PDB file of C-alpha atoms in Angstrom:
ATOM      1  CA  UNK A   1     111.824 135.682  85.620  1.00 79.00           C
ATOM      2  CA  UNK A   2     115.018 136.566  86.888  1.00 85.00           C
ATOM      3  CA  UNK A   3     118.348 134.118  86.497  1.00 85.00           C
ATOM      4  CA  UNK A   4     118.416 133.754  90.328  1.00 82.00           C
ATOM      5  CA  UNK A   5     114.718 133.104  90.515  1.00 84.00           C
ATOM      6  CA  UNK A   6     115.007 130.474  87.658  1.00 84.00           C
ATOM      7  CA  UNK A   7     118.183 128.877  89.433  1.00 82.00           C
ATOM      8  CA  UNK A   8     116.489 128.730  92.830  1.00 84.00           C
ATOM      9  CA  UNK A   9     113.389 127.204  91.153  1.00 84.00           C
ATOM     10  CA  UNK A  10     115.804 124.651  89.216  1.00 86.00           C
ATOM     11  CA  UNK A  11     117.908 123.695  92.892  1.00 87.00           C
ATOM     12  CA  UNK A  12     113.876 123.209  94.705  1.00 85.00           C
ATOM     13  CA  UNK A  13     112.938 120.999  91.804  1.00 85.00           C
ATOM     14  CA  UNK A  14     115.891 118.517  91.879  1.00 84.00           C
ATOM     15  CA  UNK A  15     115.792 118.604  95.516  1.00 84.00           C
ATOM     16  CA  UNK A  16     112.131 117.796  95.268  1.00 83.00           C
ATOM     17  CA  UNK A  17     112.933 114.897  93.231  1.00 79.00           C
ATOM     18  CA  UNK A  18     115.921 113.633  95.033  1.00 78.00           C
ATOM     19  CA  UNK A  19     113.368 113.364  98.060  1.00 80.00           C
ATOM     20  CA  UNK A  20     110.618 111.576  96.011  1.00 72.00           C
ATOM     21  CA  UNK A  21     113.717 108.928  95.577  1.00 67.00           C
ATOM     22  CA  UNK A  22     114.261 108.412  98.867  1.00 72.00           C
ATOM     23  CA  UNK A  23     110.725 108.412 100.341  1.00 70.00           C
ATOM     24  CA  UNK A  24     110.395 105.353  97.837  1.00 62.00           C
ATOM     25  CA  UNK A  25     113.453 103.702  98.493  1.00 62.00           C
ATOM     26  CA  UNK A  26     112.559 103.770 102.121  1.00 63.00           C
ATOM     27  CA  UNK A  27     108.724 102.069 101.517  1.00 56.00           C
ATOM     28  CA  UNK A  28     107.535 100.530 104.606  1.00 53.00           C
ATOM     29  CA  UNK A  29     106.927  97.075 102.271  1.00 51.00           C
ATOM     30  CA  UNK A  30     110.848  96.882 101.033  1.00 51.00           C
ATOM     31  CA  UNK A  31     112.314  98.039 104.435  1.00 52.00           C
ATOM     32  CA  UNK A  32     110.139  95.300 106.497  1.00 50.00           C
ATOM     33  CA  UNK A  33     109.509  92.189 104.076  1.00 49.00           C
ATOM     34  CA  UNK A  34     106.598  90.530 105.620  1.00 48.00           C
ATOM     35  CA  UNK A  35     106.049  88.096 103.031  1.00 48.00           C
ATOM     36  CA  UNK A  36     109.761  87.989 100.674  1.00 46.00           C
ATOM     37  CA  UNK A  37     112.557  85.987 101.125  1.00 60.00           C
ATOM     38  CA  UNK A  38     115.669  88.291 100.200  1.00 81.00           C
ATOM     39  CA  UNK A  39     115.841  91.512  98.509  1.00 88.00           C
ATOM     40  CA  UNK A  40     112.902  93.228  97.130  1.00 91.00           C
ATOM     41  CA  UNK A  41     112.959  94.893  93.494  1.00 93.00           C
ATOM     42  CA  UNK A  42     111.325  98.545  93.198  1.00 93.00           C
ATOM     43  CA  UNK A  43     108.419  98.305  91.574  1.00 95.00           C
ATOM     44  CA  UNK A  44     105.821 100.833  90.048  1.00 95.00           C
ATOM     45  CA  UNK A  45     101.863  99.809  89.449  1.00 96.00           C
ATOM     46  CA  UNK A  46      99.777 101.842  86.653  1.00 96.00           C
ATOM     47  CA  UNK A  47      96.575 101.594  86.047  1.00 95.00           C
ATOM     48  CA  UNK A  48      94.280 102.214  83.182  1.00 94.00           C
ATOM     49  CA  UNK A  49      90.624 101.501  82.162  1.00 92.00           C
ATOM     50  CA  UNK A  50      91.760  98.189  80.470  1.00 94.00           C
ATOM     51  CA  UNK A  51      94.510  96.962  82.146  1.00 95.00           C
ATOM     52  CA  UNK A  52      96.501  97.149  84.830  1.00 95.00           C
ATOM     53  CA  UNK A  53     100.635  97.846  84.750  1.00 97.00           C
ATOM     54  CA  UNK A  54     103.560  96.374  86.514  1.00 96.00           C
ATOM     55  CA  UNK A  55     107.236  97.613  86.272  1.00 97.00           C
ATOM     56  CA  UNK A  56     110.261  96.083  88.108  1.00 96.00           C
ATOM     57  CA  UNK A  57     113.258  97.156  88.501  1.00 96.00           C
ATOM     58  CA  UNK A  58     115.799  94.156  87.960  1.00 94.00           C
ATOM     59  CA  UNK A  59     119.069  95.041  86.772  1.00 93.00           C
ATOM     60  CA  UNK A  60     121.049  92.848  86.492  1.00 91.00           C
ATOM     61  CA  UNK A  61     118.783  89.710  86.708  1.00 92.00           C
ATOM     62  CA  UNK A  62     119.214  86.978  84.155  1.00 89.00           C
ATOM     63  CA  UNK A  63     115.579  86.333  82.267  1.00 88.00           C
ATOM     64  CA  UNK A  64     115.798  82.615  82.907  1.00 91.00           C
ATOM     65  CA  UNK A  65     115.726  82.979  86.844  1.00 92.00           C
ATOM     66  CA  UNK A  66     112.489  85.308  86.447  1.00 94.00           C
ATOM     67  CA  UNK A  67     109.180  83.907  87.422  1.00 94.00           C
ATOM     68  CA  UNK A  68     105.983  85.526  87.496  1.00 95.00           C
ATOM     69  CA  UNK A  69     102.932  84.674  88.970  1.00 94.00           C
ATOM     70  CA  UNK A  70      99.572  85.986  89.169  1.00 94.00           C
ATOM     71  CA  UNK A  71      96.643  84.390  91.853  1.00 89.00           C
ATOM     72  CA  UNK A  72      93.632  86.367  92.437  1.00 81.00           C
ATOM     73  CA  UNK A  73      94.682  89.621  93.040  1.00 89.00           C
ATOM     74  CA  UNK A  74      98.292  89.115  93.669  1.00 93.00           C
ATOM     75  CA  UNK A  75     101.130  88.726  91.904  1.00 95.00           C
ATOM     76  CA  UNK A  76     104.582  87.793  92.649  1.00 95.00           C
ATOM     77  CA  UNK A  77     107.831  88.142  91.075  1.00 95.00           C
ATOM     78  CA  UNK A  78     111.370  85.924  91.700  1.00 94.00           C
ATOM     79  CA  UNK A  79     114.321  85.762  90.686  1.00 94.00           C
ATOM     80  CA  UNK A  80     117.756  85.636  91.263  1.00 94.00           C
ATOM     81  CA  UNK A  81     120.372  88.272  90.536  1.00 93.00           C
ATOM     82  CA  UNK A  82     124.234  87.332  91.111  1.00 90.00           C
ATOM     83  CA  UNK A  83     127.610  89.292  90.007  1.00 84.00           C
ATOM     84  CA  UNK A  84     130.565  87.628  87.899  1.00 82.00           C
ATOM     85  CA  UNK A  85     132.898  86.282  90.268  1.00 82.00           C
ATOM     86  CA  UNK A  86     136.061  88.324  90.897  1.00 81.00           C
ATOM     87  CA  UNK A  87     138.915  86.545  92.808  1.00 84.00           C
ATOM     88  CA  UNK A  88     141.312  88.888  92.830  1.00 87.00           C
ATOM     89  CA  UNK A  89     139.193  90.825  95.507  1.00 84.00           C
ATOM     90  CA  UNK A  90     141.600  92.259  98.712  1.00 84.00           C
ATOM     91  CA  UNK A  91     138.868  94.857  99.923  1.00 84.00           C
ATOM     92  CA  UNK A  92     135.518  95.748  99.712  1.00 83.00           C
ATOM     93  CA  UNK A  93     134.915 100.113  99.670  1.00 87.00           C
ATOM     94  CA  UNK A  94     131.630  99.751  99.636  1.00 85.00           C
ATOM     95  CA  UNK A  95     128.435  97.291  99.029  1.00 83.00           C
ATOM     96  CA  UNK A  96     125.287  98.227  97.610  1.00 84.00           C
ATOM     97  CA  UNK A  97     123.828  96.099  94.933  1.00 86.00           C
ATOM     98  CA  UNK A  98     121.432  93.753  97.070  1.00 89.00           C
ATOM     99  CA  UNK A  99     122.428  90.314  95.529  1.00 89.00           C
ATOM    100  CA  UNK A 100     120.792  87.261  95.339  1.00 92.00           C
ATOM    101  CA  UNK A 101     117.560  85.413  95.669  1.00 94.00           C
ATOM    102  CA  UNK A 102     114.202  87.633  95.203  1.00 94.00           C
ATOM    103  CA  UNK A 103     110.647  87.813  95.559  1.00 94.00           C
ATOM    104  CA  UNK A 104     108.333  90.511  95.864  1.00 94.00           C
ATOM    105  CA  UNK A 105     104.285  90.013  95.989  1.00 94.00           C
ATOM    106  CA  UNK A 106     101.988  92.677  95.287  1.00 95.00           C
ATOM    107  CA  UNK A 107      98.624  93.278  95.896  1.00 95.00           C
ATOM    108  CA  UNK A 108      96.796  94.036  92.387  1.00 95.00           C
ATOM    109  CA  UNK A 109      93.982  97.223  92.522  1.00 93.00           C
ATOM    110  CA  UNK A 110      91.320  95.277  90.787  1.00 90.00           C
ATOM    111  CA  UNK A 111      90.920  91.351  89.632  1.00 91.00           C
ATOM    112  CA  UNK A 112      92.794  90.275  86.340  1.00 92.00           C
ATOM    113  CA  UNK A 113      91.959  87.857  83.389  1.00 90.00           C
ATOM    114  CA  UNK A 114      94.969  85.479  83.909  1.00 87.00           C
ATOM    115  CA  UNK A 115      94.643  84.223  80.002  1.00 88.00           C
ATOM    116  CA  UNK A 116      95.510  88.150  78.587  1.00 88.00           C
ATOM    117  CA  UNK A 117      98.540  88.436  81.045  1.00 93.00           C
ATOM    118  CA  UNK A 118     102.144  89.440  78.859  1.00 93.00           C
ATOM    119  CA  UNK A 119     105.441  90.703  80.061  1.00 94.00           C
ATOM    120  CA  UNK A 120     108.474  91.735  78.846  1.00 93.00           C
ATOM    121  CA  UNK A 121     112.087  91.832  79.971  1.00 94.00           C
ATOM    122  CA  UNK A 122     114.594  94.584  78.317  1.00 93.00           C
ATOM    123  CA  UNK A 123     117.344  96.999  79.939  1.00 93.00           C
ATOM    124  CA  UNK A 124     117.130  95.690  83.386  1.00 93.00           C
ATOM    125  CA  UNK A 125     113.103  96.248  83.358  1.00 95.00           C
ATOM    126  CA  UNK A 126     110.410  93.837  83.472  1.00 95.00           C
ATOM    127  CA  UNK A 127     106.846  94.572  82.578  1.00 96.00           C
ATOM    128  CA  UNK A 128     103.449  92.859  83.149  1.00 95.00           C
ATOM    129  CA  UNK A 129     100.567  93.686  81.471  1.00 95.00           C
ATOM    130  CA  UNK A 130      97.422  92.221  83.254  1.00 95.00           C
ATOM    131  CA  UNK A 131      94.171  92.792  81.161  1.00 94.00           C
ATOM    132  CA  UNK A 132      91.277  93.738  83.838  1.00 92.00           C
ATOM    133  CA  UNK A 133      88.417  91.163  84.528  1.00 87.00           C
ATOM    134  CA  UNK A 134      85.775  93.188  83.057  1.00 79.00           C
ATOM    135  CA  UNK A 135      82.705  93.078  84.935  1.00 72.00           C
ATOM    136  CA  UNK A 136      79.630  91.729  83.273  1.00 66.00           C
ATOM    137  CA  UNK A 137      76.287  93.618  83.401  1.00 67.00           C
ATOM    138  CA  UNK A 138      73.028  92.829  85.009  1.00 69.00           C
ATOM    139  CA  UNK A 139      72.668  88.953  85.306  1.00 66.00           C
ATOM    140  CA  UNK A 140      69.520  87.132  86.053  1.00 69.00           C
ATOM    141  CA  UNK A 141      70.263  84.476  88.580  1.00 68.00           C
ATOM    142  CA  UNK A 142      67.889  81.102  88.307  1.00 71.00           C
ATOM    143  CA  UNK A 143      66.622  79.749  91.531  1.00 68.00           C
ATOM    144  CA  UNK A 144      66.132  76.471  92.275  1.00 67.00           C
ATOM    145  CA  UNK A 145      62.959  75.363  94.490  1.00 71.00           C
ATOM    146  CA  UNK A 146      64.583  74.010  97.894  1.00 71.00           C
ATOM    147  CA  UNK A 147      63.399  70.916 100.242  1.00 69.00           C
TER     148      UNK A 147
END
């Protein structure tokens, strides 16, 4: 392949992915919080045949203001991020950490086992691993004689 070629390939990539990152930073969900009080983390859900994935963006947030939550098949995540104080402020350029208070509930793709549930908080990234409720087989259901 040609240099051009290969440097026209390289610009339609990036611009591919500079797209992806806007397309998800304007999800329906985080522009039009139905359910959240504040500002709402981005957050990425993986599945696999064991266990479902959560990853949330928090930079920023102390660990001790993060809750997690799982009922049914939802979970929710709060917090609260906040920047040092600075009083010797005179103008503001520009403003675009969301600060603050958060929540963010998601629906889960398939039921959990709450008692396998573990996450972990490092580099501004929180992670929940939520074992799947694993379905059991064929059951034989008893019936009882009625009046």
């Amino acid at each position: 392949m040609d240099p051009f070629s290969r440097k026209l390939l390289e610009e339609l990539e990036q611009m591919q992915q500079q797209t992806g990152r806007i397309l998800r930073s304007m999800s329906l969900s985080r522009m039009i919080p139905m359910e959240a009080e504040g500002w709402q983390p981005a957050v990425d859900i993986y599945e696999s045949e064991t266990h479902v994935f959560v990853y949330a963006e928090l930079a920023g947030v102390v660990g001790d203001s993060l809750r997690v939550t799982v009922d049914g098949k939802r979970l929710t995540v709060s917090g609260l991020r906040q920047l040092p104080p600075q009083p010797s402020i005179a103008c503001i350029h520009q403003l675009e950490i969301e600060l603050g208070a958060f929540q963010r509930t998601l629906n889960l793709p398939s039921p959990v086992e709450v008692e396998g549930i573990e996450s972990t908080y490092a580099n501004g990234i929180l992670m929940v691993s939520l074992p799947k409720r694993i379905r059991k087989g064929k059951v034989q259901i008893r019936i009882t004689p009625g009046e």
